[in-house]
Coordinates of N, CA and C in Angstrom, one line a residue:
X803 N -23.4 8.8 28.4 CA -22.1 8.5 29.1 C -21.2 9.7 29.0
X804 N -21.0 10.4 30.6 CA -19.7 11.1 30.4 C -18.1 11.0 29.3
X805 N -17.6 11.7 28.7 CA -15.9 11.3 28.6 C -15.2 10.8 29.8
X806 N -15.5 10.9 30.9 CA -15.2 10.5 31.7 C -15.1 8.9 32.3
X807 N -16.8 8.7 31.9 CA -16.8 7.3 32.3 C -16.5 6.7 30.7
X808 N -16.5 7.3 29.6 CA -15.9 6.4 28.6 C -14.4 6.0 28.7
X809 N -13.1 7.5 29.3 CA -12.5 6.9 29.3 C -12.2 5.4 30.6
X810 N -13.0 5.6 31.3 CA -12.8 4.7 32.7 C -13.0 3.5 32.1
X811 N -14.0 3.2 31.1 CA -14.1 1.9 30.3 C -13.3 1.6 29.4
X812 N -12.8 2.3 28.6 CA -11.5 2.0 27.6 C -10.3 1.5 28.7
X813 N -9.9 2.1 29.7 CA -8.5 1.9 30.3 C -9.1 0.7 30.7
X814 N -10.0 0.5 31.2 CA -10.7 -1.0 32.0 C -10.5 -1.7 31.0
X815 N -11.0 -1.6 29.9 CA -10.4 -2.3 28.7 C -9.3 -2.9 28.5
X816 N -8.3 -2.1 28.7 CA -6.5 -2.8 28.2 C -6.6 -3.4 29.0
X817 N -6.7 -3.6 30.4 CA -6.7 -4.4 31.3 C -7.2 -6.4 30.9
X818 N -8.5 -5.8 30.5 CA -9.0 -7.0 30.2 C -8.6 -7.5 28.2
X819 N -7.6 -7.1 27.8 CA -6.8 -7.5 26.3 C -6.3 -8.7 27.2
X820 N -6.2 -8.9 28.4 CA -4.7 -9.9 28.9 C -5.9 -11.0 29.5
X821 N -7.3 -10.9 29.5 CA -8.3 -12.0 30.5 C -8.6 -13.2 29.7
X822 N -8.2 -14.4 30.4 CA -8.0 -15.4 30.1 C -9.6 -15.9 29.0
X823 N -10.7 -15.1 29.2 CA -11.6 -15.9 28.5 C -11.4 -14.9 26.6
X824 N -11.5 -15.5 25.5 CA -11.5 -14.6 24.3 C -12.7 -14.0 24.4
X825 N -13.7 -14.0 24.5 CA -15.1 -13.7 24.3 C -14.9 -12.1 25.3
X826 N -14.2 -12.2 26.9 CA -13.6 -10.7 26.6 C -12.6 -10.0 26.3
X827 N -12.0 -10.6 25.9 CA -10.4 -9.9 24.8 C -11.1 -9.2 23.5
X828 N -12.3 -10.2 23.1 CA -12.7 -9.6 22.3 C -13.7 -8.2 22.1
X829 N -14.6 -8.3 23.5 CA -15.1 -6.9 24.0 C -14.1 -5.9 24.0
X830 N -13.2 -6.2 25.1 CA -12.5 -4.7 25.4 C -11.4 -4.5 23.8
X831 N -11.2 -5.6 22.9 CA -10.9 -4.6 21.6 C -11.9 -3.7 21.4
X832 N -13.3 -3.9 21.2 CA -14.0 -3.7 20.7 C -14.3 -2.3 21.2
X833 N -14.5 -2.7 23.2 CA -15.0 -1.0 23.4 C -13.2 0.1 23.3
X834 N -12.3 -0.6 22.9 CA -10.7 0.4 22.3 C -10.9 0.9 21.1
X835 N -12.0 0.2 20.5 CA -12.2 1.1 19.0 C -13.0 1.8 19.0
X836 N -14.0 1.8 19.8 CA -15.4 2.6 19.9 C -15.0 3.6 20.8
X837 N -13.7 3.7 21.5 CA -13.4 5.0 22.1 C -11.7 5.1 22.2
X838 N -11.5 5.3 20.4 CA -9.7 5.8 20.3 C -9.2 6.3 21.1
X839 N -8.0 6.1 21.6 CA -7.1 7.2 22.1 C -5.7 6.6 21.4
X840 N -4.9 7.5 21.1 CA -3.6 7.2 20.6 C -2.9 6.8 21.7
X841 N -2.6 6.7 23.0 CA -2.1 6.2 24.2 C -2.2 4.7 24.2
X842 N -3.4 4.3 23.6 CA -3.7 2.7 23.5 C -3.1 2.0 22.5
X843 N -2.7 2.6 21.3 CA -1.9 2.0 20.5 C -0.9 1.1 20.6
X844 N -0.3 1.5 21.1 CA 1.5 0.2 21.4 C 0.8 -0.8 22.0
X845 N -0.1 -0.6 22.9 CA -0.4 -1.6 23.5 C -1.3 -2.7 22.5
X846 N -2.4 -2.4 21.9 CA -3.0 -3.0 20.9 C -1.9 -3.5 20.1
X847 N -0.3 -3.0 19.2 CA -0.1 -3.8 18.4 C 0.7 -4.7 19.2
X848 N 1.1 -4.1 20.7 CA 1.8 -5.3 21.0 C 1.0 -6.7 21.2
X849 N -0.7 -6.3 21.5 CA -1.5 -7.5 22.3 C -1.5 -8.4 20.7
X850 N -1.5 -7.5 19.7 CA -1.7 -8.3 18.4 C -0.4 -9.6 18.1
X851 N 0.7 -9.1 18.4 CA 1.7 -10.0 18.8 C 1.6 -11.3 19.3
X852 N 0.5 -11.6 20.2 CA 0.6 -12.5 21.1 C -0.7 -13.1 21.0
X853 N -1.7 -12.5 21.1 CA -3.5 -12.6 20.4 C -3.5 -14.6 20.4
X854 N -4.0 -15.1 21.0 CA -4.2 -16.3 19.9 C -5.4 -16.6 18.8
X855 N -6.4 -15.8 19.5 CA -7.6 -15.8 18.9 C -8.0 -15.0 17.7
X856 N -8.5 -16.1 16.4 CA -8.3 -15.1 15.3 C -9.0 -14.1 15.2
X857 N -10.6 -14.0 16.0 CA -11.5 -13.2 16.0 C -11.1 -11.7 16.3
X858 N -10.3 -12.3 17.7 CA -9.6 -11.3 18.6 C -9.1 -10.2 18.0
X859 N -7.7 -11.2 17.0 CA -6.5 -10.7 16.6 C -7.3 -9.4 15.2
X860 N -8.6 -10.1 14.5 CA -9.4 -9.2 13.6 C -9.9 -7.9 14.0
X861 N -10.3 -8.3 15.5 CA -10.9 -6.9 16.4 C -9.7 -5.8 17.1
X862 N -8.7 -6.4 17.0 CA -7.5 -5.7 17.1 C -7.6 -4.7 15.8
X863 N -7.5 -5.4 14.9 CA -6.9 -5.0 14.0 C -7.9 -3.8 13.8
X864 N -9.5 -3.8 13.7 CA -10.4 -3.0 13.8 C -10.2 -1.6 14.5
X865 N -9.8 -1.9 15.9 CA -9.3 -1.0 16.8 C -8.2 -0.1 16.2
X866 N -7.4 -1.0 15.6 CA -6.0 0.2 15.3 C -6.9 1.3 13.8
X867 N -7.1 0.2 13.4 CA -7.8 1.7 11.5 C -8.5 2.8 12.4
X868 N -9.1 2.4 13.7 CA -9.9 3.6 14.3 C -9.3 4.5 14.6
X869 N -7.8 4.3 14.6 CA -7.0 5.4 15.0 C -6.4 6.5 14.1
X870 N -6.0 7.8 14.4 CA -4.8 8.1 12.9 C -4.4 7.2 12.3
X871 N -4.3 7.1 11.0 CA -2.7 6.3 11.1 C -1.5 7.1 11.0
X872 N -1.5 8.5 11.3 CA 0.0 9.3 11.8 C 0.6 8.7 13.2
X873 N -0.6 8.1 13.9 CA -0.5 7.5 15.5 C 0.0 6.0 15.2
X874 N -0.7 5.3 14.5 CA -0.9 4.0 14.2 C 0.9 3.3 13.5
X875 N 0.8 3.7 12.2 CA 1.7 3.4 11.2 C 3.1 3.7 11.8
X876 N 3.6 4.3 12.6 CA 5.5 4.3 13.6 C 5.2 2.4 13.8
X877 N 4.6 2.6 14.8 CA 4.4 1.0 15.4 C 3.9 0.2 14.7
X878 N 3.3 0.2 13.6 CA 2.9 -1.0 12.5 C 4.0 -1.6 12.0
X879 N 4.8 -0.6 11.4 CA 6.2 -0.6 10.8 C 7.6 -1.0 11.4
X880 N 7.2 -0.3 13.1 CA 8.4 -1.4 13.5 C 8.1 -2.8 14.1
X881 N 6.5 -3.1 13.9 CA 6.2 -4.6 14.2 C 6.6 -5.5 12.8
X882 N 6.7 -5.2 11.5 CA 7.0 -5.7 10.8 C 8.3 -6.2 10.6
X883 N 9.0 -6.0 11.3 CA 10.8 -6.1 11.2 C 10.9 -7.2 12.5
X884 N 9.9 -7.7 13.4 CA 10.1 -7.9 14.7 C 10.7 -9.2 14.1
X885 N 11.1 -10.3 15.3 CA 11.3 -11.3 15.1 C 10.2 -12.2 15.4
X886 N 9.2 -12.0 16.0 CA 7.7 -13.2 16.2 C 7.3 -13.3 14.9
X887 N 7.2 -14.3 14.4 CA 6.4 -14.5 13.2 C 4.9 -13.7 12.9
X888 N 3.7 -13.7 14.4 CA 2.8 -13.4 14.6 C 2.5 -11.8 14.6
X889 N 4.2 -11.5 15.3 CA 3.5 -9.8 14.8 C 4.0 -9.2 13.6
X890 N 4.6 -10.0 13.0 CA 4.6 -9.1 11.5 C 3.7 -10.0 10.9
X891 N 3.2 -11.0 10.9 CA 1.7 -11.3 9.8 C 0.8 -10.1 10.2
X892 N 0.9 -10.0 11.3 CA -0.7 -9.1 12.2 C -0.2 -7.8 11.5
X893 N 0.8 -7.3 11.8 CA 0.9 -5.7 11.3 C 0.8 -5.5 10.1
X894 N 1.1 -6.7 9.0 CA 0.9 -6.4 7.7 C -0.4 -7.0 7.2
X895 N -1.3 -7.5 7.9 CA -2.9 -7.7 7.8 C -3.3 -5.9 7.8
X896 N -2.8 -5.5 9.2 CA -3.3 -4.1 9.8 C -3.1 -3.5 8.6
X897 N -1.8 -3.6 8.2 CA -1.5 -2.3 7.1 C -2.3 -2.8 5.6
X898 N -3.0 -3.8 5.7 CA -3.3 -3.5 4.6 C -4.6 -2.9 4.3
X899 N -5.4 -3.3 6.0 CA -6.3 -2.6 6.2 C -6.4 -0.9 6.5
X900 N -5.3 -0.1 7.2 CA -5.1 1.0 6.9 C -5.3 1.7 5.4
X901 N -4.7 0.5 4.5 CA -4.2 1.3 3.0 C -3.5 2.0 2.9
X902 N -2.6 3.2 3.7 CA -1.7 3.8 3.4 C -0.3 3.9 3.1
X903 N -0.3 4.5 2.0 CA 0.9 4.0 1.0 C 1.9 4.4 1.1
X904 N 2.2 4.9 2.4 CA 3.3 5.7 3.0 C 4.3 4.3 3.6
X905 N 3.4 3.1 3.6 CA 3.9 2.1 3.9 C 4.8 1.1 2.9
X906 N 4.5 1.2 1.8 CA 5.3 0.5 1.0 C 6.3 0.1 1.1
X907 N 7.6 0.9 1.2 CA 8.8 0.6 1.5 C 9.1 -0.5 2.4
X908 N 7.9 -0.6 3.7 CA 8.3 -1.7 4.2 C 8.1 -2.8 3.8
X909 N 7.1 -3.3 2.9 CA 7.4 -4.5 2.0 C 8.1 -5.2 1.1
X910 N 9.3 -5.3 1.9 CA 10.5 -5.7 1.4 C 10.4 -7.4 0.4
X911 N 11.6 -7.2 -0.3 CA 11.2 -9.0 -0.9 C 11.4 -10.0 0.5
X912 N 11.8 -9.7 1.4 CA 12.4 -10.2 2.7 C 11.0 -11.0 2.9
X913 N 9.8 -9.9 3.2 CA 8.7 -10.3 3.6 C 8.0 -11.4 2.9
X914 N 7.6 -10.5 1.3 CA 7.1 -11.4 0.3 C 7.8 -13.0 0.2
X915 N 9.0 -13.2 0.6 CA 9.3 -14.3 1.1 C 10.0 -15.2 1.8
X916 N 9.1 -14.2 3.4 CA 9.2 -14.8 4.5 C 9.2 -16.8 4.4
X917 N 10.0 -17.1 5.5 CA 10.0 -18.8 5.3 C 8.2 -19.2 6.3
X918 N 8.3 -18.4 6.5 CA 6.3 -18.8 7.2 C 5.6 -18.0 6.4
X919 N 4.6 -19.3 6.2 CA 3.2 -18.7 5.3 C 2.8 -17.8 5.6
X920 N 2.0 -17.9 6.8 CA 1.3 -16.9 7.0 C 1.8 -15.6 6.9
X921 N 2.9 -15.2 7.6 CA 3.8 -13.9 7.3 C 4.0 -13.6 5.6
X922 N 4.2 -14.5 4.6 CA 4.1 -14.3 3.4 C 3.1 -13.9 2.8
X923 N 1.8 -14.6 3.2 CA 0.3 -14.4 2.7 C 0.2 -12.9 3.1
X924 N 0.4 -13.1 4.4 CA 0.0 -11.3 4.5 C 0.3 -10.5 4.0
X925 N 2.0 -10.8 3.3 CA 2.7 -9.4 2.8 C 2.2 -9.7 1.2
X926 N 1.9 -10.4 0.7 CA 1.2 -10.7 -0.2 C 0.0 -9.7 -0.6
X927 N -0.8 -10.2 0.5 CA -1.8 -9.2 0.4 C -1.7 -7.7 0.7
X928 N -0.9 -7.1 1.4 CA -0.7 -5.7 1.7 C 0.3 -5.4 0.7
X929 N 0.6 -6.0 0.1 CA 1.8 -5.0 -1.3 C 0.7 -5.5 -2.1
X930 N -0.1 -6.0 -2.6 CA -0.8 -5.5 -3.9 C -2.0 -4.3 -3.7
X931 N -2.5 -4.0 -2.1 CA -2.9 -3.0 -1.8 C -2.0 -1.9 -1.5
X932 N -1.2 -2.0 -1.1 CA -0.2 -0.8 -0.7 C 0.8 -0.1 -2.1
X933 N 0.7 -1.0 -3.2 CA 1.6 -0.8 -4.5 C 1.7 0.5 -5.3
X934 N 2.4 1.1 -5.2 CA 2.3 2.4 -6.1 C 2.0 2.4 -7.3
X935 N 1.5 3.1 -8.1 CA 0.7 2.8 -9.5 C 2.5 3.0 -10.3
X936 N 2.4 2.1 -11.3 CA 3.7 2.1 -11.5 C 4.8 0.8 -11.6
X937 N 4.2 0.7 -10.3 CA 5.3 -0.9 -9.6 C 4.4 -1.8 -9.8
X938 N 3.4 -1.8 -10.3 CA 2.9 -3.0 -10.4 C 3.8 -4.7 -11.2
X939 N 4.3 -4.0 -12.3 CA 5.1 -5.2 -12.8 C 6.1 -5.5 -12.2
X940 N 6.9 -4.6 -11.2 CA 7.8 -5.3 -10.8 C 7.6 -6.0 -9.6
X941 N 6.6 -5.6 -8.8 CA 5.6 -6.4 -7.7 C 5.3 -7.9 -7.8
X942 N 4.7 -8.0 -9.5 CA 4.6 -9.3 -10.2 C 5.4 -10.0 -10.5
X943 N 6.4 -9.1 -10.9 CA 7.6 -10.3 -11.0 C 8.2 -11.2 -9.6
X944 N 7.9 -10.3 -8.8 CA 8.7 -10.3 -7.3 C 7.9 -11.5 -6.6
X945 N 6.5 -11.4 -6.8 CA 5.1 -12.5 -6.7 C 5.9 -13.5 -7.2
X946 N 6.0 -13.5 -8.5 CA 5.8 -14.9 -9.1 C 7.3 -15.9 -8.6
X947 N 8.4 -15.1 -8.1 CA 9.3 -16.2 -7.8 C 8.6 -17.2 -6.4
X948 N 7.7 -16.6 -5.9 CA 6.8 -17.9 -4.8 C 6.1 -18.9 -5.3
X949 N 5.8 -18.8 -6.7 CA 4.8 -19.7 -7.6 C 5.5 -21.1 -7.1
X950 N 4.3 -22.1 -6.8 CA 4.4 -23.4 -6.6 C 5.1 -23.8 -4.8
X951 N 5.3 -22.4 -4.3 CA 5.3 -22.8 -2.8 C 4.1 -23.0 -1.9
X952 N 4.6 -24.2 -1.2 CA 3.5 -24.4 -0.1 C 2.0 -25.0 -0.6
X953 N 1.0 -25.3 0.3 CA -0.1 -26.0 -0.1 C -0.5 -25.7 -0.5
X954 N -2.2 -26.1 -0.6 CA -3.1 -25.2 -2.3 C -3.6 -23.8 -1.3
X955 N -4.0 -23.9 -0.3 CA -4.2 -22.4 0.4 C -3.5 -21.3 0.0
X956 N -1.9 -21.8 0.3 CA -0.8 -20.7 0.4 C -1.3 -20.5 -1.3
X957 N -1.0 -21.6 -2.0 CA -0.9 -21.1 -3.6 C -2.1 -20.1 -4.1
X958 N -3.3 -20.8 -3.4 CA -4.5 -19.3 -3.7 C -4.4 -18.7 -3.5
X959 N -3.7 -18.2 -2.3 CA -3.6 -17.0 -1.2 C -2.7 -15.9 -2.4
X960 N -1.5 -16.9 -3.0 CA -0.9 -16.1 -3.8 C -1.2 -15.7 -5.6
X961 N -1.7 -16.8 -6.2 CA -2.9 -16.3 -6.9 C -3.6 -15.2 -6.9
X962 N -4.4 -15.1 -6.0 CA -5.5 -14.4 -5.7 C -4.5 -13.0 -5.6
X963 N -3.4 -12.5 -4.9 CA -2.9 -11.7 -5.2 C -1.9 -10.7 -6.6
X964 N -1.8 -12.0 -7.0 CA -1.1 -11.6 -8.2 C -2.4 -11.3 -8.8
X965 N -3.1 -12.3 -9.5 CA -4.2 -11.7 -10.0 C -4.8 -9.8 -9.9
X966 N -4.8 -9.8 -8.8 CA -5.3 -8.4 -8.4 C -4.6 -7.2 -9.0
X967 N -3.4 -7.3 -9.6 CA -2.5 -6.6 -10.1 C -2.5 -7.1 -11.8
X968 N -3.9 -7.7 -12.4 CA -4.2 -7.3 -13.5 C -3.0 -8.3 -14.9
X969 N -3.3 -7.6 -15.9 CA -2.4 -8.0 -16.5 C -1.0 -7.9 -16.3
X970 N -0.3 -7.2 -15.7 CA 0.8 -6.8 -15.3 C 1.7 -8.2 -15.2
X971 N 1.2 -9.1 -14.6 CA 1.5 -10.0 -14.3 C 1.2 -11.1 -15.6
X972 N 1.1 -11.1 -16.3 CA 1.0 -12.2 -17.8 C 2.6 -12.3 -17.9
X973 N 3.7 -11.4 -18.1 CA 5.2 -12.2 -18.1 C 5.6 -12.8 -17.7
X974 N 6.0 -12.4 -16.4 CA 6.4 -13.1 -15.1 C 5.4 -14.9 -15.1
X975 N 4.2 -14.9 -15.3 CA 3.8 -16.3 -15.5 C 3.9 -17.0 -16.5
X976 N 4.4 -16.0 -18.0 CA 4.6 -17.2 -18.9 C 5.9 -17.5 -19.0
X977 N 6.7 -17.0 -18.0 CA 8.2 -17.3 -18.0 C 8.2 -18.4 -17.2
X978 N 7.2 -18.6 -15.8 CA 7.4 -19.3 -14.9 C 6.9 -20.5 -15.6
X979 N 5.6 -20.4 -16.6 CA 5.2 -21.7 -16.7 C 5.9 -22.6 -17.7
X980 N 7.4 -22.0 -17.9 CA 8.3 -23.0 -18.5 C 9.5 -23.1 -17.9
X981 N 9.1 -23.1 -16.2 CA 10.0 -23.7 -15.4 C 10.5 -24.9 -14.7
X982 N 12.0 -25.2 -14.7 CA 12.2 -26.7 -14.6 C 10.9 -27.3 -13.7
X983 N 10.5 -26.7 -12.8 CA 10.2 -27.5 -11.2 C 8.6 -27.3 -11.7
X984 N 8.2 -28.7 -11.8 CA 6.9 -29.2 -11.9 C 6.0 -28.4 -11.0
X985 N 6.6 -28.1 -10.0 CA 5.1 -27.5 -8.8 C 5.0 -25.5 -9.6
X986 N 6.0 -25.1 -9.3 CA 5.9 -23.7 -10.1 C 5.3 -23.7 -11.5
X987 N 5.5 -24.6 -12.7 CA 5.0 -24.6 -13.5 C 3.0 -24.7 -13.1
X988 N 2.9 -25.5 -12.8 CA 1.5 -26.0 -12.4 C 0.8 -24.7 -11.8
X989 N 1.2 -24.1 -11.0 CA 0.8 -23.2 -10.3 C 0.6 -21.7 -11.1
X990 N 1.9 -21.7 -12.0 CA 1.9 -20.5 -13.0 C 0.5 -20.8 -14.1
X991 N 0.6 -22.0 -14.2 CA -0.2 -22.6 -15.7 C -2.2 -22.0 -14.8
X992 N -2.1 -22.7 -13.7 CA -3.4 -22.3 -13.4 C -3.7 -20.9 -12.9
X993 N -2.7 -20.0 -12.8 CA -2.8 -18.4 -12.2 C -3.4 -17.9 -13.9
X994 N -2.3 -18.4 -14.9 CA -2.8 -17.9 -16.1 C -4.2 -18.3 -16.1
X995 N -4.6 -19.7 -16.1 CA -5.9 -19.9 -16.3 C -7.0 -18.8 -15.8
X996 N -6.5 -18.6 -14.4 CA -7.7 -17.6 -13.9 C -7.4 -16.3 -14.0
X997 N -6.3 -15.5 -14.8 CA -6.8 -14.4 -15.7 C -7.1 -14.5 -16.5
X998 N -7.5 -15.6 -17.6 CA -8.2 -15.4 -18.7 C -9.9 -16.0 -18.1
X999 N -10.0 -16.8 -17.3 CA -11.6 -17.0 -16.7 C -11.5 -16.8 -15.4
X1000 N -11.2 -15.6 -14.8 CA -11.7 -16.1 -13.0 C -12.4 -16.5 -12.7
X1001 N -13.5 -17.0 -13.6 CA -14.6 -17.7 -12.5 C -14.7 -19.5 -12.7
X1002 N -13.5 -20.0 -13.2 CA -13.1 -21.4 -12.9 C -13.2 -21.6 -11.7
X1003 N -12.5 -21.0 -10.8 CA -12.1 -21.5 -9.4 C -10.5 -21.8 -9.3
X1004 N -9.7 -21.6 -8.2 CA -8.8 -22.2 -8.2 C -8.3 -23.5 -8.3
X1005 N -9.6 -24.1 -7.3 CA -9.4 -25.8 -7.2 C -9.4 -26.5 -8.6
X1006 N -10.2 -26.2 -9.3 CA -10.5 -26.6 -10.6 C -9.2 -26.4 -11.5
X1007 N -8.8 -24.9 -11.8 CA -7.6 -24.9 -12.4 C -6.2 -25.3 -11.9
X1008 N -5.9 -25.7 -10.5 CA -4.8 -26.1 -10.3 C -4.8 -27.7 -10.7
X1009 N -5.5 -28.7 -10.5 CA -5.9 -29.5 -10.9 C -5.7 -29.9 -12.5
X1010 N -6.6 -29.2 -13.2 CA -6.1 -29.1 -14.7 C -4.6 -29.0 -15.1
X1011 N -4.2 -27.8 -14.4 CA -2.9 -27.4 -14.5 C -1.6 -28.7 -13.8
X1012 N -2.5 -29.3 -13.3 CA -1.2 -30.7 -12.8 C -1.2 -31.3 -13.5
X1013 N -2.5 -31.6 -14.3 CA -2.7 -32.7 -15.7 C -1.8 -32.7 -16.6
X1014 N -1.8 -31.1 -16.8 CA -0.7 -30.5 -18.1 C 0.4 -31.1 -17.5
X1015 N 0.8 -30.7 -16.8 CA 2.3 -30.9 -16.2 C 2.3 -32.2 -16.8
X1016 N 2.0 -33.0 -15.7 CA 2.5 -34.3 -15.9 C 2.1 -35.3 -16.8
X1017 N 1.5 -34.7 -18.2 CA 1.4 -35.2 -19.9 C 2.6 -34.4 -20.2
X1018 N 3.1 -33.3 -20.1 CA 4.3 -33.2 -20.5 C 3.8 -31.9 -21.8
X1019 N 2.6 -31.3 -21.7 CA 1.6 -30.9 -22.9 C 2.6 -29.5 -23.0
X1020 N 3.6 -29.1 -24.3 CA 4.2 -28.6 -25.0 C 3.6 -27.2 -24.6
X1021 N 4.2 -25.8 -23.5 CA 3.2 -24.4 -23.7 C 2.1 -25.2 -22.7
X1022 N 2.0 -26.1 -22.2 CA 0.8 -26.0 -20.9 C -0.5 -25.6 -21.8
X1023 N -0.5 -26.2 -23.2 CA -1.5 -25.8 -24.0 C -2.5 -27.4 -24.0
X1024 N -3.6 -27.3 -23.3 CA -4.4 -28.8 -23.4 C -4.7 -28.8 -24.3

C-alpha cells in the first residue's frame, strides 16, 4: 500500500469515529493508530469525550500512545480541566497510559477527588503512575482522605492504588483506621490488610475489616 492510499484510509477513518455502528468506530480507531499523523489528534481526544463504547473509547486511547506525546500531551492536559466528566476520565486513563511525567502537575487534589467515580478512579490511577519519586508519601496521604468512599469497586479501585505506592502509605492508613466514620476506618483496616498479605483479596479483607469495625476491636486488631 502506497502512503498515499494509507493516508486516504486514515482520513476515511475520522470520518467513520462518528458511524453509528461501534464495531466500526472501532476499526477506524484502529486503522488511526496503525497510521499516526499528529493532524488526527484533537480529533481522537475530542471523539474520546463523547465515545460511548468502552472498547472504542480503549482503542482510542491506543491510537493516541501511537503518537508523540510532544503531539499528544497539549490536548490530554487541556481535556483534563474540561467540564464533561467523560473527557477527563478518558484523558487521565490516556495519560496514564502515555506515562509521561511531564504530566503530573495536572493531577491536582481537584481530580483525586473529583465528585464522579469514575473521573476519581482514573486520576487515581495516573498519579500513582505519573508520581515523581519522592512524592510518593504525600500522594498517599492525599489517597487516603477518599478511604471509605463510594462502593466496593471504587474502594478497590482505590486500594489497588494506594497499595502501588508501597509502604509509603502505612501512615496515612493507620491514622485513617482510627477514624470517627465507620466506612473509612473499614476501608483503611482492609488496605492495611493487603499490604501485609496481597494475596487475601480485597473482597475477603473488606469484609473482615467491617467485622472489626462493628465489634468495636480496640487498633482493628482481631
Amino acid at each position: 500500500m502506497t502512503i498515499a492510499e494509507q493516508n486516504t484510509d486514515a482520513a476515511r477513518a475520522l470520518q467513520e469515529l462518528e458511524d453509528d455502528r461501534s464495531s466500526a468506530r472501532l476499526r477506524a480507531a484502529l486503522t488511526i493508530g496503525a497510521t499516526p499523523d499528529p493532524s488526527f489528534v484533537d480529533t481522537l481526544i475530542e471523539r474520546c469525550a463523547v465515545e460511548p463504547d468502552f472498547f472504542v473509547r480503549d482503542m482510542l486511547t491506543w491510537a493516541l500512545t501511537r503518537h508523540p506525546v510532544s503531539v499528544t500531551l497539549p490536548g490530554l492536559l487541556r481535556a483534563v480541566r474540561s467540564e464533561r466528566t467523560q473527557a477527563r476520565s478518558q484523558a487521565l486513563h490516556t495519560l496514564s497510559k502515555v506515562g509521561d511525567r511531564r504530566a503530573w502537575p495536572a493531577i491536582t487534589r481537584a481530580l483525586l477527588s473529583d465528585a464522579d467515580d469514575e473521573v476519581a478512579r482514573s486520576a487515581w490511577r495516573a498519579a500513582v503512575v505519573l508520581v515523581p519519586e519522592g512524592e510518593e508519601h504525600a500522594l498517599g496521604t492525599a489517597l487516603a482522605t477518599q478511604l471509605g468512599r463510594g462502593e466496593q469497586e471504587t474502594q478497590r479501585s482505590l486500594s489497588r492504588a494506594m497499595l502501588a505506592l508501597g509502604e509509603t502509605i502505612a501512615p496515612a492508613l493507620a491514622v485513617a483506621a482510627e477514624a470517627p466514620d465507620p466506612h473509612v476506618r473499614a476501608h483503611a483496616l482492609a488496605t492495611q490488610r493487603l499490604l501485609r498479605d496481597p494475596d487475601s483479596g480485597f473482597g475477603f479483607a473488606i469484609e473482615e475489616a467491617k467485622r472489626v469495625v462493628a465489634l468495636g476491636t480496640p487498633g482493628g486488631e482481631g
